[in-house]
């Protein structure tokens, strides 16, 4: 297929773009490099350095795209609370421009990176795709809004789409030439990279926010999904898309791990016993957020295959490579 990947220079988009190329697809990438990296791009893909707001310049009726995989977004929750306008502009207006281009060109398939953080619950059971949607911040609100816009487009025309609601993406993928594609946001807000930066001495200590939650060890429980497993789900999703239908799949490991379990696994994998500070709960942090992956398994045939220890081991290799500069990566 001829496929357009938005955000293909970023963490998850680049892993998927490489895999699409390896699977024999013809890939073009739109990315403004606001957080992505040229060095993440597959050599065989055609790259357009531009914003998704200008997507109609590339997604023309003559271009003949069979599908779009839409990863490009601003993704920092805390920033979205401070500066919601950026998120309305980047994610919603950008998403709308992309959908308009898709409609104008008659592209038949769309796979969208949504998020598990738009669900709200009491933590007593895993979130399935029918769980209540109640975004707690502007970032999650943009994902819920785009999901609704996609549903509308599918209802009105021949577009078929899949929204994949990832819980926490993590881990790193190694390319055939030895380079790593991994997670490194600036500022970093994700648990595993922060722990690994602490193990590397880039941070003095790790703060565990809240140890009095109603969980098995008192710390928050979250779901994690390896980027390589996520990548497989995108390729499977392309195969099940039907014209006029919008399907939603939650992607997580289905059980989750407490923050303390992740911390102990990082210490075991790295062999570094770094200082840990216990802090107060952070406002808005739910005790438990875990995905049900039953629908993804039943419909896509998808199951996570990589254990937490394997995910952390891959992320550790990536972070060490970044730290000592031995990876030819990931600098803009
Ligand atoms: N990382 C996670 O745990 C996670 C969880 C749930 C959902 N998601 C979603 O997955 C997608 C990819 O996330 P990621 O972690 O790879 O983030 P990332 O920041 O590494 O990648 C985003 C990419 O999009 C590009 N981009 C941003 N705005 C753009 C614009 N207006 N025009 C063109 N390119 C633009 C960036 O340069 C970057 O390459 C995002 O949509 C994110 O919301 C991620």
PDB file of C-alpha atoms in Angstrom, residues 31-310:
ATOM      1  CA  UNK A  31       6.741  15.745  10.337  1.00  0.00           C
ATOM      2  CA  UNK A  32       7.609  19.286  11.434  1.00  0.00           C
ATOM      3  CA  UNK A  33      10.461  17.970  13.638  1.00  0.00           C
ATOM      4  CA  UNK A  34       9.107  19.917  16.623  1.00  0.00           C
ATOM      5  CA  UNK A  35       9.913  16.934  18.846  1.00  0.00           C
ATOM      6  CA  UNK A  36      10.969  14.339  16.267  1.00  0.00           C
ATOM      7  CA  UNK A  37      14.392  13.620  14.826  1.00  0.00           C
ATOM      8  CA  UNK A  38      15.638  13.330  11.248  1.00  0.00           C
ATOM      9  CA  UNK A  39      17.809  10.392  12.263  1.00  0.00           C
ATOM     10  CA  UNK A  40      14.697   8.380  13.143  1.00  0.00           C
ATOM     11  CA  UNK A  41      13.451   8.402   9.548  1.00  0.00           C
ATOM     12  CA  UNK A  42      13.645   5.270   7.383  1.00  0.00           C
ATOM     13  CA  UNK A  43      15.907   5.940   4.401  1.00  0.00           C
ATOM     14  CA  UNK A  44      13.381   4.435   1.997  1.00  0.00           C
ATOM     15  CA  UNK A  45      10.580   6.802   3.016  1.00  0.00           C
ATOM     16  CA  UNK A  46       9.878  10.118   1.296  1.00  0.00           C
ATOM     17  CA  UNK A  47      10.066  12.884   3.899  1.00  0.00           C
ATOM     18  CA  UNK A  48       8.106  16.145   3.917  1.00  0.00           C
ATOM     19  CA  UNK A  49       9.188  18.585   6.626  1.00  0.00           C
ATOM     20  CA  UNK A  50       5.921  20.368   7.230  1.00  0.00           C
ATOM     21  CA  UNK A  51       3.033  20.667   9.632  1.00  0.00           C
ATOM     22  CA  UNK A  52      -0.098  18.556   9.373  1.00  0.00           C
ATOM     23  CA  UNK A  53      -1.930  21.859   8.929  1.00  0.00           C
ATOM     24  CA  UNK A  54      -0.588  21.792   5.343  1.00  0.00           C
ATOM     25  CA  UNK A  55      -1.442  18.120   4.773  1.00  0.00           C
ATOM     26  CA  UNK A  56      -3.607  18.938   1.742  1.00  0.00           C
ATOM     27  CA  UNK A  57      -0.410  19.876  -0.163  1.00  0.00           C
ATOM     28  CA  UNK A  58       0.653  16.214   0.018  1.00  0.00           C
ATOM     29  CA  UNK A  59      -2.630  14.319   0.331  1.00  0.00           C
ATOM     30  CA  UNK A  60      -3.980  15.273  -3.081  1.00  0.00           C
ATOM     31  CA  UNK A  61      -6.516  13.289  -5.138  1.00  0.00           C
ATOM     32  CA  UNK A  62      -3.708  12.375  -7.577  1.00  0.00           C
ATOM     33  CA  UNK A  63      -1.295  11.158  -4.880  1.00  0.00           C
ATOM     34  CA  UNK A  64      -3.133   7.856  -4.527  1.00  0.00           C
ATOM     35  CA  UNK A  65      -2.642   7.211  -0.824  1.00  0.00           C
ATOM     36  CA  UNK A  66      -4.248   3.975   0.394  1.00  0.00           C
ATOM     37  CA  UNK A  67      -4.057   5.043   4.006  1.00  0.00           C
ATOM     38  CA  UNK A  68      -2.850   7.536   6.614  1.00  0.00           C
ATOM     39  CA  UNK A  69      -1.364   6.687  10.015  1.00  0.00           C
ATOM     40  CA  UNK A  70      -1.714   9.780  12.203  1.00  0.00           C
ATOM     41  CA  UNK A  71       0.799  10.075  15.060  1.00  0.00           C
ATOM     42  CA  UNK A  72       1.706  13.783  14.877  1.00  0.00           C
ATOM     43  CA  UNK A  73       0.592  15.648  17.978  1.00  0.00           C
ATOM     44  CA  UNK A  74       1.684  17.696  20.938  1.00  0.00           C
ATOM     45  CA  UNK A  75       1.682  15.170  23.760  1.00  0.00           C
ATOM     46  CA  UNK A  76       2.625  16.734  27.113  1.00  0.00           C
ATOM     47  CA  UNK A  77      -0.185  16.668  29.626  1.00  0.00           C
ATOM     48  CA  UNK A  78       1.311  19.329  31.940  1.00  0.00           C
ATOM     49  CA  UNK A  79       2.013  21.675  29.031  1.00  0.00           C
ATOM     50  CA  UNK A  80      -1.556  21.223  27.821  1.00  0.00           C
ATOM     51  CA  UNK A  81      -2.838  22.384  31.212  1.00  0.00           C
ATOM     52  CA  UNK A  82      -0.587  25.485  31.095  1.00  0.00           C
ATOM     53  CA  UNK A  83      -1.181  26.253  27.435  1.00  0.00           C
ATOM     54  CA  UNK A  84      -4.399  24.670  26.149  1.00  0.00           C
ATOM     55  CA  UNK A  85      -4.469  26.917  23.072  1.00  0.00           C
ATOM     56  CA  UNK A  86      -1.373  25.150  21.713  1.00  0.00           C
ATOM     57  CA  UNK A  87      -3.230  21.836  21.986  1.00  0.00           C
ATOM     58  CA  UNK A  88      -6.393  23.127  20.310  1.00  0.00           C
ATOM     59  CA  UNK A  89      -4.247  24.459  17.470  1.00  0.00           C
ATOM     60  CA  UNK A  90      -1.799  21.586  17.059  1.00  0.00           C
ATOM     61  CA  UNK A  91      -4.003  18.602  17.712  1.00  0.00           C
ATOM     62  CA  UNK A  92      -7.541  19.700  16.892  1.00  0.00           C
ATOM     63  CA  UNK A  93      -6.999  22.245  14.103  1.00  0.00           C
ATOM     64  CA  UNK A  94      -4.159  20.126  12.741  1.00  0.00           C
ATOM     65  CA  UNK A  95      -6.299  17.000  12.946  1.00  0.00           C
ATOM     66  CA  UNK A  96      -9.162  18.772  11.227  1.00  0.00           C
ATOM     67  CA  UNK A  97      -6.891  19.921   8.391  1.00  0.00           C
ATOM     68  CA  UNK A  98      -5.694  16.343   7.990  1.00  0.00           C
ATOM     69  CA  UNK A  99      -9.227  14.932   7.938  1.00  0.00           C
ATOM     70  CA  UNK A 100     -10.261  17.556   5.382  1.00  0.00           C
ATOM     71  CA  UNK A 101      -7.342  16.531   3.153  1.00  0.00           C
ATOM     72  CA  UNK A 102      -8.201  12.845   3.592  1.00  0.00           C
ATOM     73  CA  UNK A 103     -11.813  13.531   2.613  1.00  0.00           C
ATOM     74  CA  UNK A 104     -10.798  15.715  -0.344  1.00  0.00           C
ATOM     75  CA  UNK A 105      -8.454  13.077  -1.705  1.00  0.00           C
ATOM     76  CA  UNK A 106     -10.757  10.135  -0.988  1.00  0.00           C
ATOM     77  CA  UNK A 107      -8.183   8.270   1.125  1.00  0.00           C
ATOM     78  CA  UNK A 108      -9.933   5.093   2.301  1.00  0.00           C
ATOM     79  CA  UNK A 109      -8.027   4.210   5.531  1.00  0.00           C
ATOM     80  CA  UNK A 110      -6.943   6.014   8.697  1.00  0.00           C
ATOM     81  CA  UNK A 111      -5.213   4.742  11.822  1.00  0.00           C
ATOM     82  CA  UNK A 112      -5.157   7.274  14.665  1.00  0.00           C
ATOM     83  CA  UNK A 113      -3.025   7.383  17.843  1.00  0.00           C
ATOM     84  CA  UNK A 114      -5.525   7.980  20.606  1.00  0.00           C
ATOM     85  CA  UNK A 115      -4.920   7.561  24.328  1.00  0.00           C
ATOM     86  CA  UNK A 116      -6.134   5.492  27.251  1.00  0.00           C
ATOM     87  CA  UNK A 117      -5.881   8.605  29.430  1.00  0.00           C
ATOM     88  CA  UNK A 118      -9.263   9.857  28.199  1.00  0.00           C
ATOM     89  CA  UNK A 119     -11.118   7.228  30.271  1.00  0.00           C
ATOM     90  CA  UNK A 120     -12.440   7.844  33.752  1.00  0.00           C
ATOM     91  CA  UNK A 121     -13.208   5.179  36.328  1.00  0.00           C
ATOM     92  CA  UNK A 122     -12.794   4.092  39.916  1.00  0.00           C
ATOM     93  CA  UNK A 123      -9.966   1.677  39.134  1.00  0.00           C
ATOM     94  CA  UNK A 124     -11.940  -1.402  40.127  1.00  0.00           C
ATOM     95  CA  UNK A 125     -11.885  -2.926  36.642  1.00  0.00           C
ATOM     96  CA  UNK A 126      -9.803  -2.550  33.475  1.00  0.00           C
ATOM     97  CA  UNK A 127     -11.017   0.017  30.956  1.00  0.00           C
ATOM     98  CA  UNK A 128     -12.702  -1.510  27.940  1.00  0.00           C
ATOM     99  CA  UNK A 129     -13.670   0.537  24.879  1.00  0.00           C
ATOM    100  CA  UNK A 130     -17.120   1.331  26.339  1.00  0.00           C
ATOM    101  CA  UNK A 131     -15.736   2.866  29.559  1.00  0.00           C
ATOM    102  CA  UNK A 132     -16.761   6.421  30.380  1.00  0.00           C
ATOM    103  CA  UNK A 133     -14.842   9.104  28.501  1.00  0.00           C
ATOM    104  CA  UNK A 134     -14.084  12.039  30.749  1.00  0.00           C
ATOM    105  CA  UNK A 135     -10.773  13.701  29.827  1.00  0.00           C
ATOM    106  CA  UNK A 136      -8.995  15.278  32.782  1.00  0.00           C
ATOM    107  CA  UNK A 137      -6.763  17.637  30.805  1.00  0.00           C
ATOM    108  CA  UNK A 138      -6.671  19.452  27.435  1.00  0.00           C
ATOM    109  CA  UNK A 139      -4.320  16.873  25.873  1.00  0.00           C
ATOM    110  CA  UNK A 140      -6.730  13.997  26.545  1.00  0.00           C
ATOM    111  CA  UNK A 141      -9.629  16.233  25.479  1.00  0.00           C
ATOM    112  CA  UNK A 142      -8.013  16.735  22.065  1.00  0.00           C
ATOM    113  CA  UNK A 143      -7.766  12.969  21.578  1.00  0.00           C
ATOM    114  CA  UNK A 144     -11.424  12.459  22.563  1.00  0.00           C
ATOM    115  CA  UNK A 145     -12.426  15.248  20.169  1.00  0.00           C
ATOM    116  CA  UNK A 146     -10.479  13.833  17.235  1.00  0.00           C
ATOM    117  CA  UNK A 147     -11.938  10.382  17.897  1.00  0.00           C
ATOM    118  CA  UNK A 148     -15.407  11.931  17.608  1.00  0.00           C
ATOM    119  CA  UNK A 149     -14.467  13.799  14.428  1.00  0.00           C
ATOM    120  CA  UNK A 150     -13.173  10.564  12.901  1.00  0.00           C
ATOM    121  CA  UNK A 151     -16.410   8.777  13.831  1.00  0.00           C
ATOM    122  CA  UNK A 152     -18.328  11.535  12.044  1.00  0.00           C
ATOM    123  CA  UNK A 153     -16.174  11.290   8.917  1.00  0.00           C
ATOM    124  CA  UNK A 154     -16.623   7.510   8.787  1.00  0.00           C
ATOM    125  CA  UNK A 155     -20.373   7.846   9.250  1.00  0.00           C
ATOM    126  CA  UNK A 156     -20.643  10.364   6.438  1.00  0.00           C
ATOM    127  CA  UNK A 157     -18.442   8.805   3.787  1.00  0.00           C
ATOM    128  CA  UNK A 158     -16.360   5.877   2.723  1.00  0.00           C
ATOM    129  CA  UNK A 159     -13.470   6.455   5.110  1.00  0.00           C
ATOM    130  CA  UNK A 160     -12.720   3.486   7.361  1.00  0.00           C
ATOM    131  CA  UNK A 161     -10.721   4.152  10.510  1.00  0.00           C
ATOM    132  CA  UNK A 162      -9.224   2.624  13.612  1.00  0.00           C
ATOM    133  CA  UNK A 163      -8.372   4.568  16.764  1.00  0.00           C
ATOM    134  CA  UNK A 164      -5.766   2.817  18.872  1.00  0.00           C
ATOM    135  CA  UNK A 165      -5.928   3.955  22.492  1.00  0.00           C
ATOM    136  CA  UNK A 166      -2.468   3.312  23.858  1.00  0.00           C
ATOM    137  CA  UNK A 167      -1.873   3.215  27.549  1.00  0.00           C
ATOM    138  CA  UNK A 168       1.804   4.009  28.353  1.00  0.00           C
ATOM    139  CA  UNK A 169       4.092   3.289  25.419  1.00  0.00           C
ATOM    140  CA  UNK A 170       7.574   2.239  26.471  1.00  0.00           C
ATOM    141  CA  UNK A 171      10.660   0.334  25.398  1.00  0.00           C
ATOM    142  CA  UNK A 172      12.920   0.762  22.380  1.00  0.00           C
ATOM    143  CA  UNK A 173      13.369  -0.887  18.995  1.00  0.00           C
ATOM    144  CA  UNK A 174      16.754  -1.728  17.489  1.00  0.00           C
ATOM    145  CA  UNK A 175      17.232  -1.208  13.766  1.00  0.00           C
ATOM    146  CA  UNK A 176      19.138  -3.603  11.536  1.00  0.00           C
ATOM    147  CA  UNK A 177      22.087  -1.171  11.399  1.00  0.00           C
ATOM    148  CA  UNK A 178      22.395  -1.109  15.202  1.00  0.00           C
ATOM    149  CA  UNK A 179      20.672   2.227  15.795  1.00  0.00           C
ATOM    150  CA  UNK A 180      17.967   2.500  18.433  1.00  0.00           C
ATOM    151  CA  UNK A 181      14.585   4.152  18.228  1.00  0.00           C
ATOM    152  CA  UNK A 182      13.493   5.027  21.726  1.00  0.00           C
ATOM    153  CA  UNK A 183      11.622   7.361  23.990  1.00  0.00           C
ATOM    154  CA  UNK A 184      13.271  10.600  24.973  1.00  0.00           C
ATOM    155  CA  UNK A 185      11.009  13.572  25.429  1.00  0.00           C
ATOM    156  CA  UNK A 186      12.157  17.005  26.590  1.00  0.00           C
ATOM    157  CA  UNK A 187      10.982  17.645  29.239  1.00  0.00           C
ATOM    158  CA  UNK A 188      10.608  13.989  30.139  1.00  0.00           C
ATOM    159  CA  UNK A 189       7.415  13.153  32.008  1.00  0.00           C
ATOM    160  CA  UNK A 190       7.182   9.376  31.526  1.00  0.00           C
ATOM    161  CA  UNK A 191       8.004   7.020  34.380  1.00  0.00           C
ATOM    162  CA  UNK A 192      10.436   4.553  32.781  1.00  0.00           C
ATOM    163  CA  UNK A 193      12.692   7.136  31.059  1.00  0.00           C
ATOM    164  CA  UNK A 194      12.809   9.172  34.288  1.00  0.00           C
ATOM    165  CA  UNK A 195      13.848   6.084  36.255  1.00  0.00           C
ATOM    166  CA  UNK A 196      16.507   5.230  33.680  1.00  0.00           C
ATOM    167  CA  UNK A 197      17.839   8.795  33.678  1.00  0.00           C
ATOM    168  CA  UNK A 198      18.131   8.488  37.473  1.00  0.00           C
ATOM    169  CA  UNK A 199      19.990   5.180  37.110  1.00  0.00           C
ATOM    170  CA  UNK A 200      22.391   6.943  34.726  1.00  0.00           C
ATOM    171  CA  UNK A 201      22.996   9.728  37.267  1.00  0.00           C
ATOM    172  CA  UNK A 202      21.323  12.353  35.090  1.00  0.00           C
ATOM    173  CA  UNK A 203      18.912  12.998  37.980  1.00  0.00           C
ATOM    174  CA  UNK A 204      19.887  13.030  41.663  1.00  0.00           C
ATOM    175  CA  UNK A 205      16.946  10.962  42.865  1.00  0.00           C
ATOM    176  CA  UNK A 206      13.610   9.519  41.856  1.00  0.00           C
ATOM    177  CA  UNK A 207      10.417  10.792  43.492  1.00  0.00           C
ATOM    178  CA  UNK A 208       7.634   8.303  44.130  1.00  0.00           C
ATOM    179  CA  UNK A 209       4.462  10.380  44.204  1.00  0.00           C
ATOM    180  CA  UNK A 210       2.125   8.849  46.772  1.00  0.00           C
ATOM    181  CA  UNK A 211       2.516   5.593  48.670  1.00  0.00           C
ATOM    182  CA  UNK A 212      -0.929   5.560  50.293  1.00  0.00           C
ATOM    183  CA  UNK A 213      -3.129   4.632  47.325  1.00  0.00           C
ATOM    184  CA  UNK A 214      -5.565   1.713  47.745  1.00  0.00           C
ATOM    185  CA  UNK A 215      -3.338  -0.636  45.721  1.00  0.00           C
ATOM    186  CA  UNK A 216      -1.304  -3.699  46.648  1.00  0.00           C
ATOM    187  CA  UNK A 217       1.795  -1.693  47.614  1.00  0.00           C
ATOM    188  CA  UNK A 218       0.280   1.785  48.019  1.00  0.00           C
ATOM    189  CA  UNK A 219       1.659   3.207  44.746  1.00  0.00           C
ATOM    190  CA  UNK A 220      -0.318   3.964  41.559  1.00  0.00           C
ATOM    191  CA  UNK A 221      -0.836   1.131  39.108  1.00  0.00           C
ATOM    192  CA  UNK A 222      -0.500   1.872  35.388  1.00  0.00           C
ATOM    193  CA  UNK A 223      -0.591  -0.151  32.206  1.00  0.00           C
ATOM    194  CA  UNK A 224       2.441  -0.321  29.925  1.00  0.00           C
ATOM    195  CA  UNK A 225       2.758  -1.488  26.346  1.00  0.00           C
ATOM    196  CA  UNK A 226       6.024  -2.076  24.507  1.00  0.00           C
ATOM    197  CA  UNK A 227       6.478   0.078  21.392  1.00  0.00           C
ATOM    198  CA  UNK A 228       7.284  -3.049  19.361  1.00  0.00           C
ATOM    199  CA  UNK A 229       3.953  -4.609  20.340  1.00  0.00           C
ATOM    200  CA  UNK A 230       2.197  -1.309  19.583  1.00  0.00           C
ATOM    201  CA  UNK A 231       3.798  -1.340  16.175  1.00  0.00           C
ATOM    202  CA  UNK A 232       2.342  -4.791  15.409  1.00  0.00           C
ATOM    203  CA  UNK A 233      -1.142  -3.524  16.298  1.00  0.00           C
ATOM    204  CA  UNK A 234      -0.876  -0.770  13.659  1.00  0.00           C
ATOM    205  CA  UNK A 235      -0.078  -3.233  10.915  1.00  0.00           C
ATOM    206  CA  UNK A 236      -2.919  -5.510  12.067  1.00  0.00           C
ATOM    207  CA  UNK A 237      -5.310  -2.530  12.209  1.00  0.00           C
ATOM    208  CA  UNK A 238      -4.631  -1.667   8.558  1.00  0.00           C
ATOM    209  CA  UNK A 239      -5.916  -5.121   7.623  1.00  0.00           C
ATOM    210  CA  UNK A 240      -9.271  -4.908   9.422  1.00  0.00           C
ATOM    211  CA  UNK A 241     -10.384  -1.433   8.338  1.00  0.00           C
ATOM    212  CA  UNK A 242     -13.729  -1.435   6.558  1.00  0.00           C
ATOM    213  CA  UNK A 243     -15.196   1.480   4.588  1.00  0.00           C
ATOM    214  CA  UNK A 244     -17.593   3.600   6.653  1.00  0.00           C
ATOM    215  CA  UNK A 245     -16.599   2.034  10.007  1.00  0.00           C
ATOM    216  CA  UNK A 246     -14.678   3.480  12.938  1.00  0.00           C
ATOM    217  CA  UNK A 247     -13.319   0.885  15.343  1.00  0.00           C
ATOM    218  CA  UNK A 248     -11.598   1.606  18.647  1.00  0.00           C
ATOM    219  CA  UNK A 249      -9.083  -0.672  20.367  1.00  0.00           C
ATOM    220  CA  UNK A 250      -7.404  -0.280  23.738  1.00  0.00           C
ATOM    221  CA  UNK A 251      -3.767  -1.349  23.759  1.00  0.00           C
ATOM    222  CA  UNK A 252      -2.166  -2.284  27.053  1.00  0.00           C
ATOM    223  CA  UNK A 253      -0.894  -5.388  28.792  1.00  0.00           C
ATOM    224  CA  UNK A 254      -4.190  -5.786  30.635  1.00  0.00           C
ATOM    225  CA  UNK A 255      -2.847  -5.965  34.182  1.00  0.00           C
ATOM    226  CA  UNK A 256      -0.576  -3.052  34.795  1.00  0.00           C
ATOM    227  CA  UNK A 257       2.294  -2.608  37.209  1.00  0.00           C
ATOM    228  CA  UNK A 258       2.562  -0.477  40.303  1.00  0.00           C
ATOM    229  CA  UNK A 259       5.067   2.356  40.276  1.00  0.00           C
ATOM    230  CA  UNK A 260       7.045   0.477  42.916  1.00  0.00           C
ATOM    231  CA  UNK A 261       7.126  -2.678  40.763  1.00  0.00           C
ATOM    232  CA  UNK A 262       8.438  -0.647  37.817  1.00  0.00           C
ATOM    233  CA  UNK A 263      11.009   1.001  40.087  1.00  0.00           C
ATOM    234  CA  UNK A 264      12.224  -2.352  41.425  1.00  0.00           C
ATOM    235  CA  UNK A 265      12.390  -3.804  37.888  1.00  0.00           C
ATOM    236  CA  UNK A 266      14.480  -0.834  36.712  1.00  0.00           C
ATOM    237  CA  UNK A 267      16.867  -1.316  39.641  1.00  0.00           C
ATOM    238  CA  UNK A 268      17.146  -5.046  38.872  1.00  0.00           C
ATOM    239  CA  UNK A 269      17.732  -4.548  35.118  1.00  0.00           C
ATOM    240  CA  UNK A 270      20.242  -1.716  35.495  1.00  0.00           C
ATOM    241  CA  UNK A 271      21.949  -3.022  38.650  1.00  0.00           C
ATOM    242  CA  UNK A 272      21.937   0.544  40.010  1.00  0.00           C
ATOM    243  CA  UNK A 273      20.508   1.284  43.459  1.00  0.00           C
ATOM    244  CA  UNK A 274      19.668   4.986  43.101  1.00  0.00           C
ATOM    245  CA  UNK A 275      18.052   7.191  45.797  1.00  0.00           C
ATOM    246  CA  UNK A 276      14.248   7.250  46.002  1.00  0.00           C
ATOM    247  CA  UNK A 277      12.311  10.065  47.681  1.00  0.00           C
ATOM    248  CA  UNK A 278       8.694   9.567  48.745  1.00  0.00           C
ATOM    249  CA  UNK A 279       6.549  12.557  47.785  1.00  0.00           C
ATOM    250  CA  UNK A 280       2.898  13.499  48.215  1.00  0.00           C
ATOM    251  CA  UNK A 281       0.225  12.340  45.786  1.00  0.00           C
ATOM    252  CA  UNK A 282      -0.033  14.445  42.644  1.00  0.00           C
ATOM    253  CA  UNK A 283      -3.455  16.003  42.081  1.00  0.00           C
ATOM    254  CA  UNK A 284      -5.468  14.169  39.448  1.00  0.00           C
ATOM    255  CA  UNK A 285      -3.427  10.927  39.520  1.00  0.00           C
ATOM    256  CA  UNK A 286      -5.930   8.037  39.639  1.00  0.00           C
ATOM    257  CA  UNK A 287      -4.927   5.024  41.762  1.00  0.00           C
ATOM    258  CA  UNK A 288      -5.310   2.542  38.917  1.00  0.00           C
ATOM    259  CA  UNK A 289      -5.475   2.893  35.130  1.00  0.00           C
ATOM    260  CA  UNK A 290      -5.349  -0.409  33.275  1.00  0.00           C
ATOM    261  CA  UNK A 291      -6.564  -1.436  29.806  1.00  0.00           C
ATOM    262  CA  UNK A 292      -8.685  -4.362  28.814  1.00  0.00           C
ATOM    263  CA  UNK A 293      -7.041  -5.662  25.633  1.00  0.00           C
ATOM    264  CA  UNK A 294      -9.765  -8.276  25.060  1.00  0.00           C
ATOM    265  CA  UNK A 295     -11.225  -6.565  21.971  1.00  0.00           C
ATOM    266  CA  UNK A 296      -7.816  -6.068  20.360  1.00  0.00           C
ATOM    267  CA  UNK A 297      -7.125  -9.747  20.917  1.00  0.00           C
ATOM    268  CA  UNK A 298     -10.498 -10.907  19.620  1.00  0.00           C
ATOM    269  CA  UNK A 299     -10.721  -8.679  16.526  1.00  0.00           C
ATOM    270  CA  UNK A 300      -7.124  -7.911  15.587  1.00  0.00           C
ATOM    271  CA  UNK A 301      -5.540 -11.066  16.950  1.00  0.00           C
ATOM    272  CA  UNK A 302      -3.205  -8.779  18.942  1.00  0.00           C
ATOM    273  CA  UNK A 303      -1.597  -9.720  22.239  1.00  0.00           C
ATOM    274  CA  UNK A 304       1.343  -8.035  23.942  1.00  0.00           C
ATOM    275  CA  UNK A 305       4.363 -10.327  23.691  1.00  0.00           C
ATOM    276  CA  UNK A 306       7.109  -8.482  25.558  1.00  0.00           C
ATOM    277  CA  UNK A 307       7.391  -8.686  29.358  1.00  0.00           C
ATOM    278  CA  UNK A 308       8.142  -5.583  31.424  1.00  0.00           C
ATOM    279  CA  UNK A 309      11.693  -6.755  32.082  1.00  0.00           C
ATOM    280  CA  UNK A 310      12.357  -7.040  28.311  1.00  0.00           C
TER     281      UNK A 310
END
